[in-house]
Amino acid sequence: MADATIILAGGVGTRLWPASLRESPKQLLRIGGGPSLIQRAITLAVAATAVGPIVIVTHRDHVRAIEEHVAQLEIDAPGVSGRVVYLPEPVGRNTAPAIALGIIYLRSILPGDAQVLVLTADHVIGPPDQFASDAAAACELAASGNLVCFGITPDRPETGYGYIRAGVQRGRGFQVDAFTEKPDLPTAQEYLSRGGYYWNAGMFCFSIGGFLTEMGNHAPEIAAAFMDSGDAVGTEETPAGSRTADPDGLATLYAGLPRISIDYALMEKSPHVAVVPATFSWSDVGSWDEVARVPRDSSRDTADADRPGVIEVEADGNHVDSDLPVAICGVSDIHVVVRNGKVLVCRRGSSQLVKQVVETAESADMRDLL
């Protein structure tokens, strides 16, 4: 098992507008019924991490809301609040600084050979015991100095994900030959037919020392900034028993950091990267098309158009996510989302365009929509 887990919970999820807003981001949504996405991530961390800390890196404005979701987990997982540490970012700088922040904190309380899982708070993954098994395989590879990522076996020629090309087998995984950008459709079809390619799930496992060594080699400016951060990542206990850092203490540190993903900063540069093919189910629910693929449970967050409150007349193949009754007549294969007093209508298969809606609202100073 891993010795600690870092959960990245700093995004907003603009492609799930209008359900996901700045004040209530994607990780707080309940997709497919049951727990919220952040609660699902914590459940995975508990399953895959022995008794160590669960570090949540998020924006400073979201800490209180996440604390409420963590408190709700105490019923099924007593004591989980006491394992959680909040590291509130004053401003988002993408995943490389966020992971480095978590690692530098963990370095202050754990040895350099401690194995750390890095999860994201906005995916739907299951079941937890299957994930824990794959995480254990990743820890074995990480113990020999690898930076390990999780690969999802493609079931369709997807153009919305980056891919990992597997090389020589290493235990339950493979050495990574290459990372590839989001492909066009013919290339994605070739990857699918050829085999040996995996979707990049954006989750990782490595030792504290292994990560810091490779960051020093390939992203020295980020490594140096955090290594010199001193007491900036100190934490204090909260009334709920968790621990949290002072975001104001991180402001100076973050002001000089680049905005860069861990893939660009490190994973694509290091020669010591391995991939473990996932046996767990996975969806990044990164668009309404992906939400529609998640099996429906008893939740309003994901629903097909046969649920109560939705009437269809000469219409089929529609996906409805609404907090109001909806009637659909004479149209097929669309998303209808009515949330937070806002409405989205989008053709299924085109939901990546929703991000442009958010960008348009920002440029037009229509921030009340966001």
JSON list of C-alpha atoms in Angstrom, two decimals, residues 8 15 28 56 66 102 191 193 245 340 359:
[
{"chain": "A", "resi": 8, "resn": "LEU", "atom": "CA", "xyz": [-5.54, 17.27, -6.75]},
{"chain": "A", "resi": 15, "resn": "ARG", "atom": "CA", "xyz": [-16.74, 21.74, -19.55]},
{"chain": "A", "resi": 28, "resn": "LEU", "atom": "CA", "xyz": [-18.23, 18.77, -5.42]},
{"chain": "A", "resi": 56, "resn": "ILE", "atom": "CA", "xyz": [-5.82, 17.68, -0.57]},
{"chain": "A", "resi": 66, "resn": "ILE", "atom": "CA", "xyz": [-14.54, 20.32, 0.78]},
{"chain": "A", "resi": 102, "resn": "GLY", "atom": "CA", "xyz": [2.08, 18.13, -1.67]},
{"chain": "A", "resi": 191, "resn": "TYR", "atom": "CA", "xyz": [-3.67, 3.28, -31.75]},
{"chain": "A", "resi": 193, "resn": "SER", "atom": "CA", "xyz": [-6.14, -1.38, -33.66]},
{"chain": "A", "resi": 245, "resn": "ALA", "atom": "CA", "xyz": [-1.67, 25.45, 5.61]},
{"chain": "A", "resi": 340, "resn": "ASN", "atom": "CA", "xyz": [-28.05, 26.83, -10.94]},
{"chain": "A", "resi": 359, "resn": "GLU", "atom": "CA", "xyz": [-14.52, 31.53, -22.42]}
]
